[in-house]
Coordinates of C-alpha atoms and ligand atoms in Angstrom, one line a residue:
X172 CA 81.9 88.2 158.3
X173 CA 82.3 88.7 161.8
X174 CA 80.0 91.5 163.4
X175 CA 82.3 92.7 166.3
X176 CA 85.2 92.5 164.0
X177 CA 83.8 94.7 161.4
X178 CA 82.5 97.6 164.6
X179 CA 85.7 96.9 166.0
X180 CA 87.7 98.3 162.3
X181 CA 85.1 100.6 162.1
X182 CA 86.6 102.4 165.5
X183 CA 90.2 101.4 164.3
X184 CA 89.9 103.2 160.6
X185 CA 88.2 106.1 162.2
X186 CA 90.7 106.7 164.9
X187 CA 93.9 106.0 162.6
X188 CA 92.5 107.9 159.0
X189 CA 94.6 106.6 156.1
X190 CA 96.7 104.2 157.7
X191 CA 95.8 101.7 155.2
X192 CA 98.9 99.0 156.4
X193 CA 97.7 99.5 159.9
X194 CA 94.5 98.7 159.3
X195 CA 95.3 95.6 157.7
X196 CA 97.3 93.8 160.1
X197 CA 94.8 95.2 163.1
X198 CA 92.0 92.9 161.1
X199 CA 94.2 90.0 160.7
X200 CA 94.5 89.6 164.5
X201 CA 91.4 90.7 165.1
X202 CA 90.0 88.4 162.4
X203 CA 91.9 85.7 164.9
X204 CA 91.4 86.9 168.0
X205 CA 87.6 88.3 168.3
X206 CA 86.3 84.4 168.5
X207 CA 88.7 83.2 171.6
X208 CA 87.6 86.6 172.9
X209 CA 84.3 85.6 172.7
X210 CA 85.1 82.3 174.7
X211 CA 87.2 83.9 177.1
X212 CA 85.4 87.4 178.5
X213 CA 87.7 88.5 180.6
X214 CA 89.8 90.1 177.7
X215 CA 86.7 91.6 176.6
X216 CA 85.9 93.2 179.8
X217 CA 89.1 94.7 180.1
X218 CA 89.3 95.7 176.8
X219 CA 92.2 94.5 175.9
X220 CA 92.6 94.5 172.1
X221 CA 91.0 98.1 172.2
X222 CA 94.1 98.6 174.3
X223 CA 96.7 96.9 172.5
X224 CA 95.9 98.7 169.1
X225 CA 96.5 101.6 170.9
X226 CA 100.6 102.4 171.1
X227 CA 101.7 103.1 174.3
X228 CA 103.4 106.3 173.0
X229 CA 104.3 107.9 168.8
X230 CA 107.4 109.9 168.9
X231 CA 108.1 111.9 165.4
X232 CA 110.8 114.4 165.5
X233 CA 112.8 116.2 162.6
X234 CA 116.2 114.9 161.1
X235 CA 117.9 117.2 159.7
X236 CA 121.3 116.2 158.0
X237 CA 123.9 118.0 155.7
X238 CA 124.6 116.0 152.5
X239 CA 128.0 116.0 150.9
X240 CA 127.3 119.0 148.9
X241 CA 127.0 120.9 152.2
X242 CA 123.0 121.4 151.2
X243 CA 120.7 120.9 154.4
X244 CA 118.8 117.7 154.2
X245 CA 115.5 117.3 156.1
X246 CA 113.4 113.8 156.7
X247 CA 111.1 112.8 159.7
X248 CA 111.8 110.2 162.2
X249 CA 109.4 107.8 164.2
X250 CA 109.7 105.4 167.2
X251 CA 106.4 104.0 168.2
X252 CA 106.8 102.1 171.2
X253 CA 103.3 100.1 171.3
X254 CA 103.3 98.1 174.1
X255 CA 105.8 97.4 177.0
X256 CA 103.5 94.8 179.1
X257 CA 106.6 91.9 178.9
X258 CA 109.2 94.1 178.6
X259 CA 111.2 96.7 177.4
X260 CA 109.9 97.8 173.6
X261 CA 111.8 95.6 171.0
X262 CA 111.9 96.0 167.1
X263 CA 113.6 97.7 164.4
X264 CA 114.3 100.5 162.2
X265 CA 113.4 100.8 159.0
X266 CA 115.5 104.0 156.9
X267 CA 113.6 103.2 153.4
X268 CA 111.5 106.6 151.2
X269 CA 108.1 105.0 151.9
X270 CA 108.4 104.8 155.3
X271 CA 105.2 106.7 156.8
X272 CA 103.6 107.1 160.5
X273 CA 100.8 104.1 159.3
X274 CA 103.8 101.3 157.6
X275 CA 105.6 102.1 161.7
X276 CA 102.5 101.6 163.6
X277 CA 101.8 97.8 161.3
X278 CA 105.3 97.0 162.0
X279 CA 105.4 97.8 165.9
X280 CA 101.7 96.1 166.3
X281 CA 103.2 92.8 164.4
X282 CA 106.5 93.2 166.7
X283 CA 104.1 92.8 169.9
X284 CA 102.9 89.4 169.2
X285 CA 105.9 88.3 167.2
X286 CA 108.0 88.8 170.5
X287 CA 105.5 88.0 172.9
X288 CA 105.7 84.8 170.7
X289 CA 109.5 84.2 171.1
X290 CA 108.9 83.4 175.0
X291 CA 111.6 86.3 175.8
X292 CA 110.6 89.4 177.9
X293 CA 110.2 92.1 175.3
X294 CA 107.9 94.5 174.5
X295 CA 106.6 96.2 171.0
X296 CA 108.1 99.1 168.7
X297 CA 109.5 99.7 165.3
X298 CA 111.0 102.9 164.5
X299 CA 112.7 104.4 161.1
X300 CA 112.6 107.1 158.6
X301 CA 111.7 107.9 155.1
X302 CA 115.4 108.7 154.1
X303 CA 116.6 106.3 151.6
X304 CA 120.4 105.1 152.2
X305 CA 120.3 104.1 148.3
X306 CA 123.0 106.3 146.6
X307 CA 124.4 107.9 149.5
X308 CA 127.7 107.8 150.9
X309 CA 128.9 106.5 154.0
X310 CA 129.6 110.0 155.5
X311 CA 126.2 111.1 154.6
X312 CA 124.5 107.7 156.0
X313 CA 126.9 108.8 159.1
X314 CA 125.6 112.1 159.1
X315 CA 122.1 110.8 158.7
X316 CA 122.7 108.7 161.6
X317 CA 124.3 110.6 164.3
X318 CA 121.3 113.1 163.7
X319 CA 118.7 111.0 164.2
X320 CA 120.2 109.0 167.6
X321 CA 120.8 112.6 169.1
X322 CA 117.0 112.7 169.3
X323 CA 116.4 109.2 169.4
X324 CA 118.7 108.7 172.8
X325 CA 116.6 110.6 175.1
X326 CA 113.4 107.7 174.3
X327 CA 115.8 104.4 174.5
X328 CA 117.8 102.5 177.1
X329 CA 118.9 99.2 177.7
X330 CA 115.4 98.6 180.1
X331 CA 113.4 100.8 178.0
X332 CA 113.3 101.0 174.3
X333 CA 116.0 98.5 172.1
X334 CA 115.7 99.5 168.8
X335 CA 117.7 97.2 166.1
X336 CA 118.0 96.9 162.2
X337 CA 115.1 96.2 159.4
X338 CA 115.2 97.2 155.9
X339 CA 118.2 99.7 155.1
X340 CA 119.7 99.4 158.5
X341 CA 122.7 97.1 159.0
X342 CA 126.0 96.8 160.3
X343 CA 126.8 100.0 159.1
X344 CA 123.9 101.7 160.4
X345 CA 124.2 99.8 164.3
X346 CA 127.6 101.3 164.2
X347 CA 126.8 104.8 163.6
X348 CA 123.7 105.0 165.4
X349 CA 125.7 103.6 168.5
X350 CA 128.4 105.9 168.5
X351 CA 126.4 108.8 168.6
X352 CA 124.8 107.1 171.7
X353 CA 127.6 106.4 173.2
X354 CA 129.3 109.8 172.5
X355 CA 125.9 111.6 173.8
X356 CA 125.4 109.5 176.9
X357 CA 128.7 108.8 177.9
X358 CA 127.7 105.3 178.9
X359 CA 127.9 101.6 176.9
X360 CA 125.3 99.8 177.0
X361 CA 122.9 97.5 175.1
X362 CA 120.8 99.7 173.5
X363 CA 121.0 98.5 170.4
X364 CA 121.0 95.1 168.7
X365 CA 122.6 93.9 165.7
X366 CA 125.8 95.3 167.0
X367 CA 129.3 94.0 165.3
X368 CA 130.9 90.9 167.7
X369 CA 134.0 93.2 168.7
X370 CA 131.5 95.8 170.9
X371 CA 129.0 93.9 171.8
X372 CA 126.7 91.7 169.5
X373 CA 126.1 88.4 169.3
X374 CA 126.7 85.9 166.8
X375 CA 124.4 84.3 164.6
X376 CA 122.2 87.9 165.1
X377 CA 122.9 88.6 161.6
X378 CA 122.0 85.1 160.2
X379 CA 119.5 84.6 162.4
X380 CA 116.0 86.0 160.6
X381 CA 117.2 83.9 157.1
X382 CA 118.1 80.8 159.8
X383 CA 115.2 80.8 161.4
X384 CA 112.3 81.2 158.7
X385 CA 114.0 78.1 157.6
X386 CA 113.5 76.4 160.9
X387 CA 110.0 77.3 161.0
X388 CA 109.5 75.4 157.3
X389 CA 111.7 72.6 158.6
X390 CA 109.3 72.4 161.4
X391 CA 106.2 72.9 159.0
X392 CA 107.3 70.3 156.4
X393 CA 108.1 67.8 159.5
X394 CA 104.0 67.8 160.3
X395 CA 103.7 66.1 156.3
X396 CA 106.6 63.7 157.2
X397 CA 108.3 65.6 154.3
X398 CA 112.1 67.8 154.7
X399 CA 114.0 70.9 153.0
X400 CA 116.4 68.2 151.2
X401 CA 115.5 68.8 147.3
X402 CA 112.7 71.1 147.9
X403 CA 113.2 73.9 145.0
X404 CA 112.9 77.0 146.8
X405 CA 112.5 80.7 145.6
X406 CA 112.9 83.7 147.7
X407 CA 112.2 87.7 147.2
X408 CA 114.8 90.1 148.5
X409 CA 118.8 90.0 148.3
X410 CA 119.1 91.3 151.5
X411 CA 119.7 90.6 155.2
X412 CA 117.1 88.1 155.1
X413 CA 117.2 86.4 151.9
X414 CA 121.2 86.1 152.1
X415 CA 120.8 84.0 155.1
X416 CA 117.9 82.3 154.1
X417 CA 119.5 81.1 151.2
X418 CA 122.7 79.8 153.3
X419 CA 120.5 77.9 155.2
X420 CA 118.6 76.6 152.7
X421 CA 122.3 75.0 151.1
X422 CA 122.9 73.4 154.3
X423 CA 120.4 71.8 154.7
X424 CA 120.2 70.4 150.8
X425 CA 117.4 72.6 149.6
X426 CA 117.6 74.1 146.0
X427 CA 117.2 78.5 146.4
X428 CA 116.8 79.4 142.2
X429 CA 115.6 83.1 142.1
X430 CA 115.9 86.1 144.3
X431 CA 115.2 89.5 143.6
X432 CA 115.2 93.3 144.4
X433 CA 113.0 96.7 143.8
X434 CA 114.3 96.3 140.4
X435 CA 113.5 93.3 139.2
X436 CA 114.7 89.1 139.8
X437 CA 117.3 86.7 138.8
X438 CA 116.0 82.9 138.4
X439 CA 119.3 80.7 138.6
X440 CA 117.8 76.9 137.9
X441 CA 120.9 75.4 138.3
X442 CA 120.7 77.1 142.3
X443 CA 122.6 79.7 144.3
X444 CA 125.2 77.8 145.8
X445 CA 128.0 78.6 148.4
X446 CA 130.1 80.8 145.9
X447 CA 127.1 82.6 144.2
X448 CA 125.9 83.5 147.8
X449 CA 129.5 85.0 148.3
X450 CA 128.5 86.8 145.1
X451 CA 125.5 88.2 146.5
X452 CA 126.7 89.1 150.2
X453 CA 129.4 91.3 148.5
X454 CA 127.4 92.9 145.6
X455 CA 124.4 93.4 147.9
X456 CA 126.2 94.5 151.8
X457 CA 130.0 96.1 150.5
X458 CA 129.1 96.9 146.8
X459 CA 125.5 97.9 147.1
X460 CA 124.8 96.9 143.7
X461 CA 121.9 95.6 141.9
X462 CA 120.6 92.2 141.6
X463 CA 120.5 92.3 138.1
X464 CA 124.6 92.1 138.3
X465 CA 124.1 89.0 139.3
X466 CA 122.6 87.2 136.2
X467 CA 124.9 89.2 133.7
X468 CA 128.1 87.4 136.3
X469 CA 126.3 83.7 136.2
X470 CA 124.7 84.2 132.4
X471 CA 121.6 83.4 133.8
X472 CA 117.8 85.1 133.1
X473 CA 117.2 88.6 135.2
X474 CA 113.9 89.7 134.9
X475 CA 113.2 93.5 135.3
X476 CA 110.3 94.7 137.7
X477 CA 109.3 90.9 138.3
X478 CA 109.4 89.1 141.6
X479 CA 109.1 85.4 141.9
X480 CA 105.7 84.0 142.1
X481 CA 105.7 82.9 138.8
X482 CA 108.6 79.9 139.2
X483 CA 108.0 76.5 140.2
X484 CA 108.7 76.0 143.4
X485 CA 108.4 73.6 146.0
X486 CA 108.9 76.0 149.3
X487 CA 108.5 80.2 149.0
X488 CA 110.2 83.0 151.0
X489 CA 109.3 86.0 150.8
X490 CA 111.9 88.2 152.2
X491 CA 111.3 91.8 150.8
X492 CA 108.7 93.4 152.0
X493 CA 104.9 93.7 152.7
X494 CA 102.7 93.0 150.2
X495 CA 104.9 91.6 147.9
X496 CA 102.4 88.5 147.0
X497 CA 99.0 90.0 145.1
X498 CA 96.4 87.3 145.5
X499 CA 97.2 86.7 141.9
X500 CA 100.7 86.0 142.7
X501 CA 99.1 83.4 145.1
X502 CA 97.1 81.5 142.7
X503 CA 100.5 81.6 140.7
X504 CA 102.2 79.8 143.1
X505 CA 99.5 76.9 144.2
X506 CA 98.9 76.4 140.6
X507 CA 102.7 75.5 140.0
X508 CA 103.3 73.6 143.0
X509 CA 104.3 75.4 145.9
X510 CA 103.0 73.7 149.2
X511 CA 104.9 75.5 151.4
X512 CA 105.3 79.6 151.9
X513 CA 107.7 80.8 155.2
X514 CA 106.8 84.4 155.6
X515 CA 110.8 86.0 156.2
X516 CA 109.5 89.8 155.5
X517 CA 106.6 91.3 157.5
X518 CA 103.5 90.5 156.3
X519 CA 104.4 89.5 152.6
X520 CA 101.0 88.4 151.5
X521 CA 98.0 90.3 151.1
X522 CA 94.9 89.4 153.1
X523 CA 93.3 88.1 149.2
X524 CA 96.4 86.1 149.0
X525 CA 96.4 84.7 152.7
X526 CA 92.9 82.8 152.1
X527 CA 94.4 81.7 148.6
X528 CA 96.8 80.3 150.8
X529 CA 94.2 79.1 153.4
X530 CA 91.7 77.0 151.3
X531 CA 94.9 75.3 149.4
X532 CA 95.0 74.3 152.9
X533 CA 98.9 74.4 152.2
X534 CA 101.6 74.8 154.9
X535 CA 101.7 78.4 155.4
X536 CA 103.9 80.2 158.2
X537 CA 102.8 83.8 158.8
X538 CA 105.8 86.3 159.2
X539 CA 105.2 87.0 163.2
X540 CA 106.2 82.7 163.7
X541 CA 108.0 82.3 160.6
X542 CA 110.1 85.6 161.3
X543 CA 110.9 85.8 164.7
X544 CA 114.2 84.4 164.9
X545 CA 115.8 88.0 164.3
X546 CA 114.0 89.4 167.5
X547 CA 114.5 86.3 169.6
X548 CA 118.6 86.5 168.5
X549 CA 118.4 90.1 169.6
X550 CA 116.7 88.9 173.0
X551 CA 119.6 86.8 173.1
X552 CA 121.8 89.6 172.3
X553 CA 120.5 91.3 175.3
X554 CA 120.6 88.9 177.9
X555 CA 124.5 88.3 176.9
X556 CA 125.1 92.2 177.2
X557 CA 123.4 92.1 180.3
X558 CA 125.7 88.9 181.3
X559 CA 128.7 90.9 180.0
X560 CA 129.2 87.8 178.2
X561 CA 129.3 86.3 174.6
X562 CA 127.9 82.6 173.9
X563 CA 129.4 80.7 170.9
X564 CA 128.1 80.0 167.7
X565 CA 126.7 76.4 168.6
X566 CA 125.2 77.9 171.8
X567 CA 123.5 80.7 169.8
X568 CA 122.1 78.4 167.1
X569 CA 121.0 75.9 169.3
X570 CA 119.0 78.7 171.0
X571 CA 117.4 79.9 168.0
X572 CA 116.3 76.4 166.4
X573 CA 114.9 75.8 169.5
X574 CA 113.3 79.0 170.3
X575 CA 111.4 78.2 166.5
X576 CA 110.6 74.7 167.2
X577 CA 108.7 76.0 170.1
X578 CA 107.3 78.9 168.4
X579 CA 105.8 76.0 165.8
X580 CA 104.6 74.3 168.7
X581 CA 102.6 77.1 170.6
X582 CA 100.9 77.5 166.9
X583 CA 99.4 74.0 166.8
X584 CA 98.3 74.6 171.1
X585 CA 96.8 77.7 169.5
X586 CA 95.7 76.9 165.4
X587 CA 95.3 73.2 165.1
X588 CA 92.1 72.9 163.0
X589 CA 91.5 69.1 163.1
X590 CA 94.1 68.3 160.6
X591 CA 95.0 71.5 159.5
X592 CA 97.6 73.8 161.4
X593 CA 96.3 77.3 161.1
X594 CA 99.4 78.8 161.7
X595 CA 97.7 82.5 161.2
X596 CA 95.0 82.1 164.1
X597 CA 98.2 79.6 166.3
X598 CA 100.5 82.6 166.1
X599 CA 98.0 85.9 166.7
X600 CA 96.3 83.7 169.4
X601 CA 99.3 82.8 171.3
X602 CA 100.8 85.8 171.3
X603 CA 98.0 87.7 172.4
X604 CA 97.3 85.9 175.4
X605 CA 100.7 86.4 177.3
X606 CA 100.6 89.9 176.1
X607 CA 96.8 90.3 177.4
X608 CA 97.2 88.5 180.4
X609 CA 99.9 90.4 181.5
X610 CA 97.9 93.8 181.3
X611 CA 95.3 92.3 183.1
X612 CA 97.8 91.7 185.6
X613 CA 99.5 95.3 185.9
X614 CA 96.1 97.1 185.9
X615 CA 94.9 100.2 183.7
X616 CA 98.2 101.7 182.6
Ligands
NDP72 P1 117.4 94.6 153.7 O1 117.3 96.1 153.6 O2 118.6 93.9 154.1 O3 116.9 94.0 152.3 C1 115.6 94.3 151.8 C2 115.5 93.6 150.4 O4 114.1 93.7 150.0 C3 116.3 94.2 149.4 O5 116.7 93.3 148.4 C4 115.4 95.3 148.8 O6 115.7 95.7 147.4 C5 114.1 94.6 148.8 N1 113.0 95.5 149.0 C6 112.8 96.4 150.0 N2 111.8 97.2 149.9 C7 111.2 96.8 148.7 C8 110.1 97.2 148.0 N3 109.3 98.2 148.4 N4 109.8 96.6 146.8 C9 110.6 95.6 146.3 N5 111.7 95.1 147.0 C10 112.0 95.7 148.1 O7 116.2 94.2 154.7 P2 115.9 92.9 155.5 O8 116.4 91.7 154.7 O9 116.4 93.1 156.9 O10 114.3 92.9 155.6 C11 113.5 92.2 154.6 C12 112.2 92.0 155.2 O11 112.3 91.1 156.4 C13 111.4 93.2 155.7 O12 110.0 92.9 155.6 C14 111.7 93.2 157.2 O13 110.7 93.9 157.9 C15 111.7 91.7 157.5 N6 112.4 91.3 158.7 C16 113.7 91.6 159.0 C17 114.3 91.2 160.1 C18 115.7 91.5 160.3 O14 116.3 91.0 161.3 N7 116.5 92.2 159.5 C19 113.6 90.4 161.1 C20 112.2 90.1 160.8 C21 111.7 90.5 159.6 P3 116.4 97.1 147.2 O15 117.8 96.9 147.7 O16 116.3 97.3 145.7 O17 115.6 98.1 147.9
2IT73 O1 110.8 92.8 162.2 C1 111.7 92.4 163.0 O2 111.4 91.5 163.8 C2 113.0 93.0 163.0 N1 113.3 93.8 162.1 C3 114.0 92.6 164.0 C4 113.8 93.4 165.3 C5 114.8 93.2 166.4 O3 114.7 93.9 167.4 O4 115.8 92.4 166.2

């Protein structure tokens, strides 16, 4: 136990009651951090992770929506821009029921190193709502959406806040949110990311999470001489970044045999190929089905209320949500095989699970490397809008592998632990110090 890191959690808990999600990824770099403080004083003196657990500024403003009945609808928004030291604040929006003020602030304090991380100029922030797009029409997501950009728009801008898409925010959402910005601004620009190719986004952007957590375990399996070719995979989620994970996973040769939602999972030994992906994208993005329609399609086992911990598996992705691995899930996991875990969703495992992970000494990618292709696409996204120009395909893939083969690299500079990569310590680390130095640099703002 490390003394300054336990008084320094004391402050945090105290200062942010309740904020239990918060509070754990605060520890987890400050478990990684507090050490190469101690070597390097200057971040001490100036404070600076005292600073940067601080958001800049919390916006929370009411959302209030008619639903098709014509009854008045009423949820609370959030933007928390937390730090803007590289650049404008960068991250998304989450629309799911248990969004609350202490899930926002994790996901906007993981979005500052994550992006700091990616080598591109952007800030911190996460934004969202606890209205839940399940079971609503598109008029009332519409609805839903207009009402929360017309407060929204007066906190963004293309050099000030670029908000984007998490979990329950997609095309669909982009769309709507944009118009309203658009219509209330009378100006277009890139203020959003994750915009559809014919006004403005770029490609790949949707792939590009699911692309790029695959990347990272590429680049992981490279340092045991070992590739994706053959390696049975599982992965958690059926969304954004689970589809794409899984698309990747086929090209390269891998096998992907289960994924899941908040109901339950499908394990598919035989693997989701090509078609079956097809399957999913259109049950999951245009159908908005249930995963579960998936094994009755294929004849295959669906599992209700289970996730996918349990299967063999040579390579893990979890792609749902946090704490979706229980340090039991973990054990589950090692014991069967699995050498390899690429973190797609924010901070999948719980801390119990991590050091499971950590004295298996396997190959384990935390969610701010192993994630941060979608942000670094949406940088990308930005600097094309800012071009008023589109790059193709190639040009936007080659991008984005290399931005993560960098990405793995600045986690060895920062986590090599004589043989081991701690890829938890190599990502906090390095994106602290680009973040910290450049506070130092501005002065006390
Ligand atoms: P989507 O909304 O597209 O998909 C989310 C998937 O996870 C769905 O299958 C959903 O099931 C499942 N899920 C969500 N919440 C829960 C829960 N509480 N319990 C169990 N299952 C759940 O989101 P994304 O794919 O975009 O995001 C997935 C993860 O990846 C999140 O952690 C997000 O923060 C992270 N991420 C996303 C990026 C992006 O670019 N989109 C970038 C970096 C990280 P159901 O439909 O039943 O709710
Ligand atoms: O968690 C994340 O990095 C995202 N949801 C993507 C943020 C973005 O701005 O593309």
């Amino acid at each position: 136990m490390n003394k300054n890191v336990e008084s320094f959690m004391e402050d945090i808990i105290f200062k942010n009651p309740g904020e239990k999600e918060f509070h754990q990824a605060v520890r987890e770099v400050a478990e990684s951090v507090m050490p190469y403080i101690e070597k390097n004083p200057r971040y001490k003196k100036y404070k600076i992770l005292e600073r940067i657990a601080e958001p800049e500024r919390v916006i929370m403003f009411r959302v209030p929506w008619l639903d098709d009945t014509g009854e008045i609808q009423i949820n609370r928004g959030y933007r928390i821009q937390m730090n803007s030291a590289i650049g404008p604040y960068k991250g998304g929006l989450r629309l799911h029921p248990s969004v609350n003020l202490g899930i926002l602030k994790f996901l906007a304090f993981e979005q500052v190193f994550k992006n700091s991380l990616t080598t591109l100029p952007m800030g911190g922030a996460k934004g969202g709502s606890n209205f839940d797009p399940k079971g609503k029409s598109d008029n009332e997501v519409m609805r839903f959406c207009q009402s929360f950009m017309t407060e929204l728009q007066r906190h963004i801008g293309p050099n000030t806040d670029v908000p984007a898409g998490d979990i329950g925010v997609g095309g669909r959402e982009i769309g709507f949110l944009f118009g309203q910005y658009r219509k209330i601004k009378n100006e277009f620009s890139g203020i959003l990311t994750g915009k559809a190719l014919n006004w403005g986004g770029s490609l790949i952007r949707p792939e590009a999470t699911g692309y790029g957590a695959v990347y990272f375990a590429q680049e992981m399996l490279k340092t045991k001489k070992e590739e994706i070719k053959n390696k049975i995979c599982t992965v958690s989620g059926s969304g954004n970044v689970a589809q794409y994970a899984v698309e990747k996973l086929n090209h390269l040769g891998g096998k992907a045999v289960a994924l899941s939602d908040s109901s339950g999972m499908i394990y598919d030994p035989d693997g989701i190929d090509e078609k079956k992906l097809q399957f999913v994208m259109e049950l999951k993005n245009i159908k908005r089905g249930r995963i579960k329609e998936y094994a009755d399609k294929y004849g295959v086992k669906y599992f209700a209320d289970k996730r996918p911990w349990g299967i063999p598996c040579d390579i893990a992705f979890p792609s749902a949500t946090q704490n979706e691995i229980s340090k039991n899930d973990a054990k589950k996991l090692i014991d069967n095989g699995c050498y390899c875990v690429s973190e797609g969703a924010n901070m999948p495992t719980v801390p119990e699970g991590v050091d499971v992970f950590m004295n298996a000494k396997i190959l384990y990618g935390s969610g701010k490397a192993a994630n941060a292709g979608g942000v670094a696409t949406s940088g990308l996204e930005m600097s094309q809008n800012s071009l008023r120009l589109a790059w193709s395909r190639e040009e936007v893939d080659e991008k984005l592998h290399n931005i993560m083969v960098n990405i793995h690299k600045s986690c060895i500079k920062y986590g090599k632990d004589g043989n081991f990569i701690n890829y938890v310590n190599g990502a906090n680390i390095a994106g602290f110090v680009k973040v910290a130095d450049a506070m130092i640099d501005q002065g006390l703002v």
